[in-house]
mmCIF file of C-alpha atoms in Angstrom:
data_model
loop_
_atom_site.group_PDB
_atom_site.id
_atom_site.type_symbol
_atom_site.label_atom_id
_atom_site.label_comp_id
_atom_site.label_asym_id
_atom_site.label_seq_id
_atom_site.Cartn_x
_atom_site.Cartn_y
_atom_site.Cartn_z
ATOM 1 C CA MET A 1 100.037 125.116 104.145
ATOM 2 C CA THR A 2 103.037 126.307 102.246
ATOM 3 C CA ASP A 3 105.431 128.842 103.286
ATOM 4 C CA VAL A 4 105.345 130.700 99.977
ATOM 5 C CA SER A 5 108.040 133.177 100.516
ATOM 6 C CA LEU A 6 110.289 129.469 100.141
ATOM 7 C CA THR A 7 108.455 128.751 97.195
ATOM 8 C CA GLN A 8 109.124 131.885 95.623
ATOM 9 C CA PRO A 9 112.831 132.751 93.428
ATOM 10 C CA ALA A 10 114.439 136.112 94.698
ATOM 11 C CA LEU A 11 114.204 139.014 93.631
ATOM 12 C CA PRO A 12 116.729 139.772 90.818
ATOM 13 C CA ARG A 13 119.037 142.306 92.060
ATOM 14 C CA ALA A 14 117.304 145.161 89.122
ATOM 15 C CA ALA A 15 114.504 144.742 90.954
ATOM 16 C CA GLN A 16 115.758 145.322 94.196
ATOM 17 C CA ARG A 17 114.814 148.555 96.177
ATOM 18 C CA PRO A 18 117.453 150.204 98.251
ATOM 19 C CA ARG A 19 115.580 151.596 102.118
ATOM 20 C CA THR A 20 115.901 154.986 102.253
ATOM 21 C CA TRP A 21 116.218 155.158 105.797
ATOM 22 C CA PRO A 22 120.052 154.036 106.126
ATOM 23 C CA ARG A 23 121.154 156.025 103.310
ATOM 24 C CA VAL A 24 119.725 159.240 105.146
ATOM 25 C CA ALA A 25 121.674 157.718 107.905
ATOM 26 C CA ALA A 26 124.951 157.455 105.439
ATOM 27 C CA ALA A 27 124.913 161.020 104.078
ATOM 28 C CA ALA A 28 124.677 162.316 107.315
ATOM 29 C CA VAL A 29 127.753 160.332 108.385
ATOM 30 C CA ALA A 30 129.530 161.573 105.573
ATOM 31 C CA LEU A 31 128.818 165.170 106.526
ATOM 32 C CA LEU A 32 130.010 164.590 110.342
ATOM 33 C CA ALA A 33 132.818 163.308 109.102
ATOM 34 C CA THR A 34 133.755 166.744 107.055
ATOM 35 C CA TRP A 35 132.041 168.457 109.617
ATOM 36 C CA ALA A 36 135.015 166.098 111.978
ATOM 37 C CA LEU A 37 137.429 166.935 109.164
ATOM 38 C CA TYR A 38 137.603 170.894 109.549
ATOM 39 C CA VAL A 39 137.293 170.864 113.886
ATOM 40 C CA THR A 40 140.306 168.320 113.349
ATOM 41 C CA TRP A 41 142.191 171.120 111.332
ATOM 42 C CA ASP A 42 140.470 174.648 112.760
ATOM 43 C CA THR A 43 141.625 173.327 116.546
ATOM 44 C CA PHE A 44 144.819 171.114 116.412
ATOM 45 C CA VAL A 45 146.219 173.990 113.139
ATOM 46 C CA ARG A 46 144.877 177.633 113.580
ATOM 47 C CA THR A 47 145.052 177.619 117.478
ATOM 48 C CA GLY A 48 148.321 178.254 119.013
ATOM 49 C CA SER A 49 146.861 175.739 122.003
ATOM 50 C CA GLY A 50 146.343 173.191 119.465
ATOM 51 C CA GLN A 51 149.501 172.937 117.969
ATOM 52 C CA SER A 52 151.468 172.746 120.817
ATOM 53 C CA VAL A 53 150.062 170.008 121.416
ATOM 54 C CA ASP A 54 151.116 167.865 117.921
ATOM 55 C CA GLN A 55 153.558 169.713 118.588
ATOM 56 C CA LEU A 56 154.409 168.178 121.533
ATOM 57 C CA ALA A 57 153.355 164.989 120.183
ATOM 58 C CA LEU A 58 155.617 165.084 117.476
ATOM 59 C CA ASP A 59 158.600 165.452 119.286
ATOM 60 C CA GLY A 60 157.893 162.912 122.121
ATOM 61 C CA ALA A 61 158.157 160.216 119.166
ATOM 62 C CA ALA A 62 161.116 160.943 119.354
ATOM 63 C CA ARG A 63 161.743 158.599 122.635
ATOM 64 C CA GLY A 64 162.538 155.461 122.526
ATOM 65 C CA GLN A 65 162.180 155.309 118.122
ATOM 66 C CA GLY A 66 165.100 152.928 117.633
ATOM 67 C CA ARG A 67 163.397 150.290 117.990
ATOM 68 C CA LEU A 68 159.810 151.471 117.256
ATOM 69 C CA TRP A 69 161.260 152.080 113.872
ATOM 70 C CA GLU A 70 162.126 149.176 112.613
ATOM 71 C CA LEU A 71 158.949 147.942 113.634
ATOM 72 C CA ALA A 72 157.277 150.883 111.583
ATOM 73 C CA GLU A 73 159.503 151.459 108.936
ATOM 74 C CA PRO A 74 158.579 147.867 106.912
ATOM 75 C CA VAL A 75 154.640 149.479 107.993
ATOM 76 C CA LEU A 76 155.450 152.368 105.427
ATOM 77 C CA GLY A 77 156.982 150.887 102.760
ATOM 78 C CA VAL A 78 154.062 148.544 102.081
ATOM 79 C CA VAL A 79 151.526 152.071 101.274
ATOM 80 C CA SER A 80 152.684 153.013 98.001
ATOM 81 C CA THR A 81 151.369 154.096 94.883
ATOM 82 C CA THR A 82 151.540 150.790 93.386
ATOM 83 C CA PHE A 83 150.039 148.976 95.737
ATOM 84 C CA VAL A 84 147.058 150.938 95.619
ATOM 85 C CA GLY A 85 146.846 149.725 92.501
ATOM 86 C CA LEU A 86 147.399 146.388 93.029
ATOM 87 C CA ALA A 87 144.136 146.908 96.126
ATOM 88 C CA LEU A 88 142.441 148.559 93.500
ATOM 89 C CA ALA A 89 142.792 145.695 91.104
ATOM 90 C CA VAL A 90 141.818 143.211 93.841
ATOM 91 C CA ALA A 91 138.339 145.329 94.738
ATOM 92 C CA VAL A 92 137.466 145.839 91.334
ATOM 93 C CA VAL A 93 138.412 142.261 90.585
ATOM 94 C CA LEU A 94 135.698 141.091 93.952
ATOM 95 C CA ALA A 95 133.263 143.110 92.060
ATOM 96 C CA LEU A 96 133.408 142.197 88.715
ATOM 97 C CA VAL A 97 133.200 138.358 89.953
ATOM 98 C CA ARG A 98 130.279 138.621 91.971
ATOM 99 C CA ARG A 99 129.196 140.349 88.899
ATOM 100 C CA ARG A 100 128.885 143.714 90.734
ATOM 101 C CA TRP A 101 129.574 146.130 87.492
ATOM 102 C CA TRP A 102 128.503 149.614 89.249
ATOM 103 C CA LEU A 103 129.668 148.714 92.351
ATOM 104 C CA ALA A 104 133.299 147.832 91.214
ATOM 105 C CA ALA A 105 132.873 151.938 89.697
ATOM 106 C CA GLN A 106 131.949 152.792 92.901
ATOM 107 C CA VAL A 107 135.040 151.313 94.442
ATOM 108 C CA VAL A 108 137.236 153.343 91.567
ATOM 109 C CA VAL A 109 135.255 156.736 92.689
ATOM 110 C CA LEU A 110 135.997 155.792 96.639
ATOM 111 C CA VAL A 111 139.959 155.424 96.552
ATOM 112 C CA VAL A 112 140.490 158.070 93.946
ATOM 113 C CA GLY A 113 138.303 160.371 95.441
ATOM 114 C CA ALA A 114 139.631 160.020 99.469
ATOM 115 C CA ASN A 115 143.436 160.098 97.871
ATOM 116 C CA LEU A 116 142.645 162.538 95.513
ATOM 117 C CA THR A 117 140.496 165.395 98.652
ATOM 118 C CA THR A 118 144.088 164.360 100.992
ATOM 119 C CA GLN A 119 146.001 165.940 98.160
ATOM 120 C CA VAL A 120 144.201 168.530 97.384
ATOM 121 C CA LEU A 121 143.489 169.598 101.125
ATOM 122 C CA LYS A 122 147.156 169.502 102.259
ATOM 123 C CA TYR A 123 148.502 171.528 99.038
ATOM 124 C CA VAL A 124 146.110 173.547 97.921
ATOM 125 C CA VAL A 125 142.909 174.567 100.071
ATOM 126 C CA LEU A 126 144.179 174.067 104.166
ATOM 127 C CA ASP A 127 147.098 176.055 105.705
ATOM 128 C CA ARG A 128 149.185 176.231 108.202
ATOM 129 C CA PRO A 129 149.958 179.396 110.058
ATOM 130 C CA ALA A 130 153.310 179.569 111.798
ATOM 131 C CA LEU A 131 152.661 179.999 115.665
ATOM 132 C CA LEU A 132 155.374 178.255 116.751
ATOM 133 C CA ASP A 133 158.826 178.780 117.042
ATOM 134 C CA VAL A 134 159.817 175.225 115.066
ATOM 135 C CA PRO A 135 161.402 174.052 111.982
ATOM 136 C CA ARG A 136 158.715 174.538 108.855
ATOM 137 C CA ALA A 137 156.082 175.798 111.345
ATOM 138 C CA ASP A 138 153.707 176.787 108.203
ATOM 139 C CA VAL A 139 154.165 173.776 106.269
ATOM 140 C CA ASN A 140 150.590 172.207 106.049
ATOM 141 C CA THR A 141 150.764 168.393 106.230
ATOM 142 C CA LEU A 142 147.319 167.795 107.232
ATOM 143 C CA PRO A 143 145.992 165.107 106.135
ATOM 144 C CA SER A 144 148.344 162.039 106.384
ATOM 145 C CA GLY A 145 148.678 160.721 102.624
ATOM 146 C CA HIS A 146 149.996 157.745 103.757
ATOM 147 C CA THR A 147 147.607 157.339 106.305
ATOM 148 C CA THR A 148 144.656 158.000 103.676
ATOM 149 C CA VAL A 149 146.010 155.062 101.964
ATOM 150 C CA ALA A 150 145.347 152.065 103.583
ATOM 151 C CA ALA A 151 142.036 153.630 105.498
ATOM 152 C CA SER A 152 140.941 153.734 101.547
ATOM 153 C CA VAL A 153 141.938 150.881 100.517
ATOM 154 C CA ALA A 154 140.676 149.160 103.790
ATOM 155 C CA ALA A 155 137.248 151.067 103.398
ATOM 156 C CA GLY A 156 137.267 149.321 100.041
ATOM 157 C CA LEU A 157 137.574 146.054 100.417
ATOM 158 C CA LEU A 158 135.056 146.692 103.062
ATOM 159 C CA VAL A 159 132.556 148.199 100.331
ATOM 160 C CA ALA A 160 133.437 145.103 97.930
ATOM 161 C CA VAL A 161 133.239 141.949 99.759
ATOM 162 C CA PRO A 162 129.741 140.217 100.025
ATOM 163 C CA ARG A 163 127.980 140.770 103.842
ATOM 164 C CA ARG A 164 129.132 138.259 105.229
ATOM 165 C CA TRP A 165 133.071 138.991 105.013
ATOM 166 C CA ARG A 166 133.153 142.518 106.573
ATOM 167 C CA PRO A 167 133.160 142.317 110.209
ATOM 168 C CA VAL A 168 136.561 140.231 109.340
ATOM 169 C CA VAL A 169 137.402 143.273 106.625
ATOM 170 C CA ALA A 170 136.265 146.116 109.040
ATOM 171 C CA VAL A 171 138.654 144.860 111.520
ATOM 172 C CA ALA A 172 141.285 143.657 109.658
ATOM 173 C CA GLY A 173 141.132 146.759 107.874
ATOM 174 C CA ALA A 174 141.235 149.248 111.560
ATOM 175 C CA GLY A 175 143.815 147.636 112.445
ATOM 176 C CA PHE A 176 146.373 147.554 109.110
ATOM 177 C CA THR A 177 145.109 151.837 109.135
ATOM 178 C CA ALA A 178 146.327 152.296 112.820
ATOM 179 C CA ALA A 179 149.789 150.613 112.158
ATOM 180 C CA THR A 180 149.734 152.976 109.254
ATOM 181 C CA GLY A 181 148.791 155.819 111.007
ATOM 182 C CA VAL A 182 151.117 155.080 114.065
ATOM 183 C CA SER A 183 154.064 154.526 112.225
ATOM 184 C CA THR A 184 154.066 157.958 110.806
ATOM 185 C CA LEU A 185 153.843 158.924 114.416
ATOM 186 C CA VAL A 186 156.742 157.069 115.004
ATOM 187 C CA GLY A 187 159.154 157.873 111.859
ATOM 188 C CA GLN A 188 158.016 161.485 112.979
ATOM 189 C CA TRP A 189 156.087 161.785 109.773
ATOM 190 C CA HIS A 190 153.000 163.213 110.515
ATOM 191 C CA ARG A 191 151.779 164.823 113.639
ATOM 192 C CA PRO A 192 148.263 163.113 114.971
ATOM 193 C CA SER A 193 145.970 165.118 113.790
ATOM 194 C CA ASP A 194 146.971 164.886 110.403
ATOM 195 C CA VAL A 195 146.298 161.021 111.170
ATOM 196 C CA VAL A 196 143.009 161.558 112.180
ATOM 197 C CA ALA A 197 142.130 163.704 109.522
ATOM 198 C CA GLY A 198 143.431 161.376 106.696
ATOM 199 C CA VAL A 199 140.943 158.469 108.785
ATOM 200 C CA LEU A 200 138.117 160.882 108.392
ATOM 201 C CA VAL A 201 138.438 161.950 104.404
ATOM 202 C CA VAL A 202 137.641 158.221 103.487
ATOM 203 C CA LEU A 203 134.772 157.841 106.717
ATOM 204 C CA ALA A 204 132.809 160.567 104.141
ATOM 205 C CA TRP A 205 133.993 159.304 100.904
ATOM 206 C CA GLY A 206 133.001 155.872 101.774
ATOM 207 C CA ALA A 207 129.799 157.200 103.253
ATOM 208 C CA LEU A 208 129.045 159.120 100.695
ATOM 209 C CA THR A 209 129.702 155.851 98.455
ATOM 210 C CA CYS A 210 127.154 154.567 100.514
ATOM 211 C CA ALA A 211 124.456 157.045 100.488
ATOM 212 C CA LEU A 212 124.844 157.107 97.007
ATOM 213 C CA GLY A 213 125.102 153.494 95.981
ATOM 214 C CA SER A 214 123.886 151.497 92.842
ATOM 215 C CA PRO A 215 121.409 148.511 93.181
ATOM 216 C CA SER A 216 124.723 146.455 92.311
ATOM 217 C CA SER A 217 125.714 146.919 95.994
ATOM 218 C CA LEU A 218 122.944 145.962 97.450
ATOM 219 C CA ASP A 219 122.666 142.417 98.875
ATOM 220 C CA ARG A 220 120.926 138.846 98.143
ATOM 221 C CA PRO A 221 117.908 139.291 101.332
ATOM 222 C CA GLN A 222 118.440 135.913 102.529
ATOM 223 C CA ASP A 223 122.654 137.056 103.071
ATOM 224 C CA GLY A 224 122.778 136.731 106.775
ATOM 225 C CA GLY A 225 126.222 137.619 108.746
ATOM 226 C CA THR A 226 123.721 139.612 111.069
ATOM 227 C CA ALA A 227 125.667 138.563 114.456
ATOM 228 C CA ALA A 228 129.206 138.705 113.046
ATOM 229 C CA THR A 229 128.507 142.575 112.176
ATOM 230 C CA ALA A 230 127.119 143.113 115.580
ATOM 231 C CA GLY A 231 130.198 141.816 117.271
ATOM 232 C CA ALA A 232 132.564 142.957 115.095
ATOM 233 C CA ALA A 233 130.966 147.453 115.398
ATOM 234 C CA ALA A 234 131.251 146.042 119.419
ATOM 235 C CA LEU A 235 134.839 145.582 119.360
ATOM 236 C CA LEU A 236 135.837 148.396 117.755
ATOM 237 C CA LEU A 237 133.266 150.394 119.818
ATOM 238 C CA VAL A 238 134.560 149.486 122.445
ATOM 239 C CA GLY A 239 138.224 149.808 121.255
ATOM 240 C CA ALA A 240 137.098 153.123 120.688
ATOM 241 C CA ALA A 241 135.685 154.091 124.086
ATOM 242 C CA VAL A 242 138.125 152.961 126.346
ATOM 243 C CA SER A 243 141.359 154.107 123.687
ATOM 244 C CA GLY A 244 139.642 157.883 123.488
ATOM 245 C CA ALA A 245 139.125 158.404 127.465
ATOM 246 C CA VAL A 246 143.256 157.952 128.041
ATOM 247 C CA ALA A 247 144.140 160.201 124.979
ATOM 248 C CA LEU A 248 141.773 162.164 126.150
ATOM 249 C CA GLY A 249 142.982 162.387 129.577
ATOM 250 C CA ALA A 250 146.943 162.054 128.165
ATOM 251 C CA LEU A 251 146.408 165.008 125.782
ATOM 252 C CA GLY A 252 144.373 167.016 128.753
ATOM 253 C CA GLY A 253 147.268 166.604 130.849
ATOM 254 C CA ALA A 254 149.888 167.539 128.123
ATOM 255 C CA GLY A 255 147.805 170.543 127.506
ATOM 256 C CA GLY A 256 147.888 171.100 130.860
ATOM 257 C CA THR A 257 144.219 171.441 131.926
ATOM 258 C CA ALA A 258 142.871 170.118 135.300
ATOM 259 C CA TRP A 259 141.079 167.399 133.590
ATOM 260 C CA GLY A 260 144.027 165.653 131.622
ATOM 261 C CA LEU A 261 145.670 163.127 133.764
ATOM 262 C CA PRO A 262 148.610 164.265 136.352
ATOM 263 C CA THR A 263 151.351 163.996 133.745
ATOM 264 C CA GLY A 264 152.785 166.388 130.751
ATOM 265 C CA GLY A 265 155.630 166.457 128.262
ATOM 266 C CA GLY A 266 156.429 164.903 124.977
ATOM 267 C CA LEU A 267 156.188 161.153 125.357
ATOM 268 C CA THR A 268 152.475 162.002 127.453
ATOM 269 C CA ALA A 269 151.349 164.106 124.573
ATOM 270 C CA TYR A 270 152.832 161.600 122.201
ATOM 271 C CA MET A 271 151.264 158.817 124.074
ATOM 272 C CA GLY A 272 147.909 160.668 123.461
ATOM 273 C CA GLY A 273 148.553 161.123 119.914
ATOM 274 C CA VAL A 274 148.934 157.506 119.270
ATOM 275 C CA LEU A 275 145.489 156.093 121.580
ATOM 276 C CA GLY A 276 143.708 158.990 119.386
ATOM 277 C CA VAL A 277 144.205 157.794 116.429
ATOM 278 C CA VAL A 278 143.917 154.344 117.732
ATOM 279 C CA ALA A 279 140.477 155.245 119.082
ATOM 280 C CA VAL A 280 139.599 157.179 115.550
ATOM 281 C CA THR A 281 140.697 155.394 113.729
ATOM 282 C CA LEU A 282 138.388 152.336 115.411
ATOM 283 C CA ALA A 283 135.015 153.795 115.353
ATOM 284 C CA ALA A 284 134.890 154.906 111.999
ATOM 285 C CA SER A 285 135.635 151.681 111.006
ATOM 286 C CA ALA A 286 133.117 150.564 113.058
ATOM 287 C CA THR A 287 130.523 153.156 111.462
ATOM 288 C CA LEU A 288 131.410 152.606 108.023
ATOM 289 C CA LEU A 289 130.919 148.625 108.538
ATOM 290 C CA LEU A 290 127.243 149.671 110.032
ATOM 291 C CA VAL A 291 126.724 152.308 107.439
ATOM 292 C CA ARG A 292 127.685 149.653 104.430
ATOM 293 C CA GLN A 293 125.725 146.863 105.790
ATOM 294 C CA ALA A 294 122.479 148.345 106.435
ATOM 295 C CA THR A 295 122.877 150.592 103.039
ATOM 296 C CA ALA A 296 123.638 146.803 101.344
ATOM 297 C CA ARG A 297 119.999 145.619 102.492
ATOM 298 C CA PRO A 298 117.110 146.159 100.629
ATOM 299 C CA ALA A 299 113.906 146.736 100.929
ATOM 300 C CA THR A 300 111.553 143.994 101.637
#
């Protein structure tokens, strides 16, 4: 007997239908990321204890800064307006080469929307009460613009590339974003909460883009990549869990809580901030990978 599924041609992409539940899940992720962004600001900016731990991490970055800055400065030097333009052009061209016209527009909306959101939040919406006796105590620096640039470029490429390439792009993008965020800590340009907020802005925009994607963003039914997706997501989530657990202990120790590590001070807070940034970045990349793969799979 002939297998009908092998003899029938694949449906045109315009005739493919997106599945509903992945889109609902993507919208929920966008809302959770927005809520997490608010909680980050409310905890580390609007409270004295949060500002104290964040400031300890900023001050602790002075330890060994000379050698680390030799590695961090070139990373930050890459992130610029020119870099955003070139990376955005690459992502758009990838979508256009694949004849995904609306997908190219979605990539532009994601990257531009995330970076505009960060600037508006930092300079217009969010404030920073002067709860500590430190220079520029009332100047808000949340979210981090450099981190938003790096994360949005990684997210744009993740959305634009074919299904089989997304696990590789997710892992590489997580590494680049984490390196950029940590580099801003090394240079004392930002506090850990600023970097985490930048990642969350991009996660919210990325998930929203996936939730509202057009038929142009759907994969072909026969496209694979399931095993690679599971492996990449597992790798990112395990890394996030390990680094996150140590980060909580270090930040707890710096804050003097009973459950924290039995050490304190600026260096402990700094290391906790670095690991916290890594944990959030890895978790966000894994989440966006899973969301993109789920929303790109058409209904059968």
